[in-house]
GROMACS .gro file of C-alpha atoms in nm:
model
  294
    1MET     CA    1  -0.198   2.197   4.109
    2GLY     CA    2  -0.263   2.372   3.780
    3GLN     CA    3  -0.587   2.339   3.595
    4GLN     CA    4  -0.600   2.022   3.386
    5GLN     CA    5  -0.665   2.061   3.016
    6ALA     CA    6  -0.989   1.905   2.894
    7TYR     CA    7  -0.946   1.620   2.648
    8PHE     CA    8  -1.199   1.573   2.372
    9VAL     CA    9  -1.364   1.230   2.377
   10PRO     CA   10  -1.564   1.160   2.061
   11ALA     CA   11  -1.916   1.028   2.084
   12LYS     CA   12  -1.993   0.664   2.014
   13SER     CA   13  -1.957   0.586   1.644
   14HIS     CA   14  -2.088   0.309   1.421
   15TRP     CA   15  -1.808   0.354   1.167
   16PRO     CA   16  -1.562   0.101   1.318
   17ILE     CA   17  -1.809  -0.187   1.290
   18VAL     CA   18  -1.907  -0.071   0.942
   19ALA     CA   19  -1.539  -0.074   0.845
   20ALA     CA   20  -1.495  -0.426   0.983
   21VAL     CA   21  -1.795  -0.559   0.787
   22VAL     CA   22  -1.708  -0.404   0.450
   23MET     CA   23  -1.340  -0.504   0.477
   24PHE     CA   24  -1.446  -0.860   0.560
   25LEU     CA   25  -1.672  -0.866   0.255
   26THR     CA   26  -1.390  -0.737   0.036
   27VAL     CA   27  -1.138  -0.995   0.155
   28PHE     CA   28  -1.395  -1.276   0.144
   29GLY     CA   29  -1.496  -1.185  -0.209
   30ALA     CA   30  -1.133  -1.161  -0.321
   31ALA     CA   31  -1.051  -1.502  -0.169
   32HIS     CA   32  -1.353  -1.663  -0.338
   33TRP     CA   33  -1.272  -1.498  -0.671
   34LEU     CA   34  -0.907  -1.608  -0.670
   35ASN     CA   35  -0.983  -1.966  -0.566
   36ALA     CA   36  -1.304  -2.026  -0.760
   37ALA     CA   37  -1.317  -2.281  -1.038
   38PRO     CA   38  -1.343  -2.156  -1.397
   39GLY     CA   39  -1.688  -2.013  -1.459
   40GLU     CA   40  -1.770  -1.986  -1.087
   41ALA     CA   41  -1.601  -1.656  -1.003
   42GLY     CA   42  -1.919  -1.447  -1.041
   43PHE     CA   43  -2.015  -1.476  -0.674
   44GLY     CA   44  -1.673  -1.361  -0.557
   45LYS     CA   45  -1.672  -1.067  -0.798
   46THR     CA   46  -2.013  -0.957  -0.674
   47ILE     CA   47  -1.908  -0.973  -0.308
   48ILE     CA   48  -1.580  -0.789  -0.364
   49THR     CA   49  -1.767  -0.518  -0.557
   50ILE     CA   50  -2.015  -0.473  -0.272
   51GLY     CA   51  -1.728  -0.462  -0.023
   52PHE     CA   52  -1.531  -0.209  -0.228
   53ILE     CA   53  -1.833   0.022  -0.262
   54GLY     CA   54  -1.892  -0.017   0.112
   55ILE     CA   55  -1.532   0.082   0.184
   56LEU     CA   56  -1.568   0.399  -0.024
   57LEU     CA   57  -1.890   0.490   0.157
   58MET     CA   58  -1.731   0.413   0.493
   59PHE     CA   59  -1.434   0.638   0.413
   60PHE     CA   60  -1.667   0.919   0.308
   61GLY     CA   61  -1.881   0.896   0.621
   62TRP     CA   62  -1.598   0.851   0.870
   63PHE     CA   63  -1.382   1.124   0.719
   64ARG     CA   64  -1.685   1.354   0.716
   65SER     CA   65  -1.740   1.301   1.089
   66VAL     CA   66  -1.377   1.365   1.177
   67ILE     CA   67  -1.355   1.674   0.955
   68HIS     CA   68  -1.665   1.823   1.119
   69GLU     CA   69  -1.511   1.768   1.464
   70SER     CA   70  -1.191   1.938   1.351
   71LEU     CA   71  -1.370   2.237   1.201
   72ALA     CA   72  -1.577   2.272   1.519
   73GLY     CA   73  -1.255   2.342   1.712
   74LYS     CA   74  -1.275   2.031   1.929
   75TYR     CA   75  -0.913   1.929   1.870
   76ASP     CA   76  -0.676   2.114   2.103
   77ALA     CA   77  -0.298   2.077   2.136
   78GLN     CA   78  -0.328   1.765   2.350
   79VAL     CA   79  -0.552   1.593   2.096
   80ASP     CA   80  -0.312   1.699   1.820
   81ARG     CA   81  -0.024   1.529   2.005
   82SER     CA   82  -0.227   1.212   2.045
   83PHE     CA   83  -0.306   1.215   1.672
   84ARG     CA   84   0.063   1.246   1.591
   85MET     CA   85   0.154   0.959   1.821
   86GLY     CA   86  -0.127   0.751   1.676
   87MET     CA   87  -0.009   0.814   1.320
   88MET     CA   88   0.349   0.728   1.417
   89TRP     CA   89   0.241   0.396   1.566
   90PHE     CA   90   0.022   0.326   1.263
   91ILE     CA   91   0.315   0.380   1.026
   92PHE     CA   92   0.531   0.163   1.253
   93SER     CA   93   0.273  -0.115   1.223
   94GLU     CA   94   0.285  -0.075   0.846
   95VAL     CA   95   0.665  -0.103   0.859
   96MET     CA   96   0.626  -0.435   1.043
   97PHE     CA   97   0.360  -0.543   0.792
   98PHE     CA   98   0.594  -0.502   0.498
   99ALA     CA   99   0.893  -0.627   0.699
  100ALA     CA  100   0.713  -0.961   0.733
  101PHE     CA  101   0.674  -0.985   0.353
  102PHE     CA  102   1.032  -0.878   0.288
  103GLY     CA  103   1.137  -1.134   0.548
  104ALA     CA  104   0.946  -1.406   0.363
  105LEU     CA  105   1.119  -1.303   0.040
  106PHE     CA  106   1.461  -1.308   0.209
  107TYR     CA  107   1.401  -1.646   0.373
  108THR     CA  108   1.281  -1.803   0.050
  109ARG     CA  109   1.571  -1.675  -0.159
  110MET     CA  110   1.853  -1.717   0.092
  111PHE     CA  111   1.749  -2.035   0.272
  112SER     CA  112   1.463  -2.231   0.115
  113VAL     CA  113   1.586  -2.230  -0.245
  114PRO     CA  114   1.945  -2.330  -0.157
  115TRP     CA  115   1.825  -2.602   0.082
  116LEU     CA  116   1.599  -2.748  -0.184
  117GLY     CA  117   1.902  -2.748  -0.412
  118GLY     CA  118   2.097  -2.967  -0.173
  119GLU     CA  119   2.290  -2.716   0.037
  120GLY     CA  120   2.320  -2.784   0.407
  121HIS     CA  121   2.480  -3.042   0.632
  122GLY     CA  122   2.417  -3.385   0.490
  123VAL     CA  123   2.073  -3.306   0.351
  124LEU     CA  124   2.044  -3.371  -0.022
  125THR     CA  125   1.690  -3.244  -0.051
  126HIS     CA  126   1.680  -3.246  -0.428
  127GLN     CA  127   1.723  -3.624  -0.434
  128PHE     CA  128   1.391  -3.659  -0.254
  129LEU     CA  129   1.210  -3.409  -0.477
  130TRP     CA  130   1.301  -3.407  -0.844
  131SER     CA  131   1.639  -3.433  -1.010
  132GLU     CA  132   1.578  -3.150  -1.257
  133TYR     CA  133   1.534  -2.890  -0.983
  134ALA     CA  134   1.756  -2.583  -1.028
  135ALA     CA  135   1.840  -2.388  -0.713
  136ALA     CA  136   1.782  -2.051  -0.878
  137TRP     CA  137   1.545  -1.760  -0.821
  138GLY     CA  138   1.302  -1.627  -1.079
  139ALA     CA  139   1.240  -1.787  -1.417
  140GLY     CA  140   1.567  -1.980  -1.391
  141GLY     CA  141   1.433  -2.171  -1.094
  142GLY     CA  142   1.147  -2.319  -1.290
  143ASN     CA  143   0.791  -2.355  -1.175
  144GLY     CA  144   0.777  -2.663  -0.957
  145PRO     CA  145   0.832  -3.032  -1.027
  146ALA     CA  146   0.551  -3.054  -1.281
  147ASN     CA  147   0.619  -2.708  -1.424
  148ILE     CA  148   0.265  -2.614  -1.328
  149GLY     CA  149   0.144  -2.325  -1.539
  150GLY     CA  150   0.432  -2.352  -1.786
  151ASP     CA  151   0.744  -2.142  -1.827
  152PHE     CA  152   0.734  -1.776  -1.731
  153GLN     CA  153   0.943  -1.462  -1.756
  154THR     CA  154   1.012  -1.199  -1.494
  155VAL     CA  155   0.926  -0.830  -1.530
  156ALA     CA  156   1.223  -0.628  -1.659
  157PRO     CA  157   1.316  -0.361  -1.400
  158TRP     CA  158   1.416  -0.091  -1.647
  159GLY     CA  159   1.075  -0.047  -1.807
  160LEU     CA  160   0.757   0.031  -1.615
  161PRO     CA  161   0.913  -0.040  -1.271
  162LEU     CA  162   1.178   0.227  -1.331
  163LEU     CA  163   0.912   0.469  -1.458
  164ASN     CA  164   0.702   0.403  -1.148
  165THR     CA  165   1.007   0.466  -0.931
  166LEU     CA  166   1.060   0.805  -1.092
  167ILE     CA  167   0.689   0.880  -1.057
  168LEU     CA  168   0.686   0.811  -0.683
  169LEU     CA  169   1.011   0.997  -0.620
  170THR     CA  170   0.869   1.298  -0.804
  171SER     CA  171   0.546   1.275  -0.604
  172SER     CA  172   0.746   1.295  -0.279
  173VAL     CA  173   0.895   1.620  -0.404
  174THR     CA  174   0.559   1.767  -0.507
  175VAL     CA  175   0.386   1.680  -0.178
  176THR     CA  176   0.678   1.835   0.014
  177ILE     CA  177   0.651   2.155  -0.192
  178ALA     CA  178   0.278   2.161  -0.120
  179HIS     CA  179   0.346   2.121   0.253
  180HIS     CA  180   0.588   2.413   0.257
  181ALA     CA  181   0.337   2.619   0.058
  182LEU     CA  182   0.073   2.541   0.321
  183LYS     CA  183   0.300   2.658   0.603
  184ALA     CA  184   0.368   2.976   0.402
  185GLY     CA  185  -0.002   3.035   0.338
  186HIS     CA  186   0.017   3.005  -0.043
  187ARG     CA  187  -0.309   2.822  -0.107
  188GLY     CA  188  -0.290   2.837  -0.487
  189LYS     CA  189   0.053   2.677  -0.485
  190ILE     CA  190  -0.075   2.406  -0.253
  191LEU     CA  191  -0.355   2.316  -0.493
  192VAL     CA  192  -0.115   2.294  -0.789
  193PHE     CA  193   0.149   2.074  -0.630
  194LEU     CA  194  -0.090   1.863  -0.425
  195GLY     CA  195  -0.295   1.809  -0.740
  196LEU     CA  196   0.021   1.699  -0.920
  197THR     CA  197   0.085   1.450  -0.638
  198VAL     CA  198  -0.263   1.304  -0.680
  199LEU     CA  199  -0.211   1.280  -1.056
  200LEU     CA  200   0.125   1.107  -1.010
  201GLY     CA  201  -0.025   0.860  -0.764
  202ALA     CA  202  -0.307   0.775  -1.005
  203THR     CA  203  -0.053   0.736  -1.286
  204PHE     CA  204   0.147   0.491  -1.074
  205VAL     CA  205  -0.162   0.278  -1.009
  206TYR     CA  206  -0.252   0.281  -1.379
  207ALA     CA  207   0.103   0.180  -1.479
  208GLN     CA  208   0.108  -0.102  -1.227
  209ALA     CA  209  -0.226  -0.232  -1.354
  210HIS     CA  210  -0.080  -0.228  -1.706
  211GLU     CA  211   0.224  -0.416  -1.575
  212TYR     CA  212   0.002  -0.684  -1.421
  213ILE     CA  213  -0.189  -0.729  -1.745
  214GLU     CA  214   0.136  -0.765  -1.937
  215ALA     CA  215   0.269  -1.011  -1.678
  216TYR     CA  216  -0.038  -1.233  -1.710
  217LYS     CA  217  -0.086  -1.216  -2.086
  218GLU     CA  218   0.269  -1.192  -2.222
  219LEU     CA  219   0.506  -1.320  -1.952
  220ASN     CA  220   0.283  -1.595  -1.809
  221LEU     CA  221   0.372  -1.459  -1.465
  222THR     CA  222   0.068  -1.521  -1.245
  223LEU     CA  223  -0.027  -1.597  -0.887
  224HIS     CA  224   0.011  -1.964  -0.978
  225THR     CA  225   0.370  -1.924  -1.095
  226GLY     CA  226   0.528  -2.097  -0.798
  227VAL     CA  227   0.678  -1.912  -0.504
  228TYR     CA  228   0.819  -1.638  -0.727
  229GLY     CA  229   0.475  -1.538  -0.855
  230SER     CA  230   0.328  -1.555  -0.504
  231THR     CA  231   0.589  -1.328  -0.348
  232PHE     CA  232   0.594  -1.091  -0.647
  233PHE     CA  233   0.220  -1.025  -0.646
  234MET     CA  234   0.197  -1.029  -0.267
  235LEU     CA  235   0.457  -0.753  -0.226
  236THR     CA  236   0.373  -0.539  -0.527
  237GLY     CA  237  -0.002  -0.591  -0.485
  238PHE     CA  238  -0.016  -0.482  -0.122
  239HIS     CA  239   0.205  -0.185  -0.204
  240GLY     CA  240  -0.025  -0.092  -0.494
  241LEU     CA  241  -0.319  -0.107  -0.252
  242HIS     CA  242  -0.138   0.133  -0.020
  243VAL     CA  243  -0.066   0.370  -0.309
  244THR     CA  244  -0.433   0.359  -0.406
  245LEU     CA  245  -0.546   0.443  -0.053
  246GLY     CA  246  -0.282   0.715  -0.028
  247THR     CA  247  -0.398   0.869  -0.355
  248ILE     CA  248  -0.758   0.873  -0.232
  249MET     CA  249  -0.651   1.043   0.092
  250LEU     CA  250  -0.443   1.299  -0.098
  251ALA     CA  251  -0.744   1.375  -0.318
  252ILE     CA  252  -0.958   1.432  -0.008
  253ILE     CA  253  -0.693   1.666   0.134
  254TRP     CA  254  -0.690   1.853  -0.198
  255LEU     CA  255  -1.065   1.901  -0.177
  256ARG     CA  256  -1.032   2.023   0.182
  257VAL     CA  257  -0.768   2.276   0.078
  258LEU     CA  258  -0.999   2.390  -0.203
  259LYS     CA  259  -1.274   2.450   0.055
  260GLY     CA  260  -1.042   2.659   0.271
  261HIS     CA  261  -0.958   2.404   0.539
  262PHE     CA  262  -0.621   2.401   0.720
  263SER     CA  263  -0.404   2.690   0.831
  264PRO     CA  264  -0.027   2.735   0.856
  265ASP     CA  265  -0.042   2.639   1.226
  266HIS     CA  266  -0.314   2.371   1.222
  267HIS     CA  267  -0.293   2.117   0.941
  268PHE     CA  268  -0.211   1.778   1.089
  269GLY     CA  269  -0.456   1.607   0.853
  270PHE     CA  270  -0.231   1.720   0.568
  271GLU     CA  271   0.085   1.616   0.753
  272ALA     CA  272  -0.048   1.271   0.838
  273VAL     CA  273  -0.124   1.191   0.474
  274ALA     CA  274   0.217   1.332   0.370
  275TRP     CA  275   0.390   1.105   0.623
  276TYR     CA  276   0.198   0.808   0.488
  277TRP     CA  277   0.288   0.899   0.130
  278HIS     CA  278   0.659   0.924   0.207
  279PHE     CA  279   0.641   0.584   0.378
  280VAL     CA  280   0.480   0.431   0.069
  281ASP     CA  281   0.757   0.580  -0.146
  282VAL     CA  282   1.031   0.433   0.074
  283VAL     CA  283   0.869   0.088   0.062
  284TRP     CA  284   0.865   0.106  -0.318
  285LEU     CA  285   1.239   0.173  -0.328
  286GLY     CA  286   1.289  -0.151  -0.136
  287LEU     CA  287   1.057  -0.334  -0.373
  288PHE     CA  288   1.233  -0.197  -0.679
  289MET     CA  289   1.568  -0.309  -0.544
  290PHE     CA  290   1.489  -0.652  -0.400
  291VAL     CA  291   1.197  -0.767  -0.618
  292TYR     CA  292   1.276  -0.625  -0.961
  293ILE     CA  293   1.654  -0.576  -0.976
  294LEU     CA  294   1.818  -0.835  -0.750
   0.00000   0.00000   0.00000
C-alpha cells in the first residue's frame, strides 16, 4: 500500500460556540424589537446591537484563525478538496433555504388565495370569511377582513429593483474578471475589479434600505401588511442579509489580496466567496421575477 497523505485536523476552537451565542442574541433581539409594544422596543434594539457587534468580532477572530492556518501551509490538496465539497454543500443548503421561501410564495399565490376566494370542489370559503374578499395578489387583494394597517401599494419593479438587478449582474462580471486576473497573476487588476464588486454590493444594500424606507413611509407596505408584506420582506430581507454578508467577505478577500495572499494555484478562499456571490445574484433574479414583476 502507498503512503497515506496526512490530513490536517484543526485544534479545538471556541469560535463555534461564540457564533451560536451571538447569533442567538441577534435573532432574540430582532424578535423582541419587531414584536414589542410602542415605546418598549429599546431592550430589543440593545440586544440586537450587542449581537451584531458580537457577530462582527466573531467573524474577525474566526477568519483570522483560518487565514493563519492557510498561510502556515497546513492546507494540502486533500484539505482543499474537502473545503470545496463543504462549500458546495453549504450553497446547496442555501438553495434549499430560499426554495422553502419561494415555495411558500408559490403556495400562497397559487393555492391559498384562490381557495379563500371560493375556488375548489364545493368549498365556498369566502362565505365563511368576509364577502368583500378579493382573490387577488398584492394591493388588489386587500389587507385582511378588517383592512388592518390600511391600504398599501406594491413596489414598482422598474425603479430601484431594476437598478439593483443591474448592479448585481454587473458585480458578477467584475468578480469574474478579478478571478481571471488572479489566475493570471495580475494583482493590481484584481484589486480594481474586486474593489468594484465590493462597492457594487454596498450600493445594492444601500438602495434596498432606501427601498424599505420608501415602502414603509410612502407605500404603507410593512411587515403588518397581510401575507403580501410578510412574504415580500421575508424574501427580500433574507436576500439582503446574504448580500451584506457577501459584501463583508468580499471586502476581507480584497484586504487579503492587498496583503499579498493567494497565488494563481492556491486561492480557494477567493473562489468560495465568488461562488457564494454568484449564488446570491441568481437568487435575486428569481426575486426580481416572482416578487416584483409577476
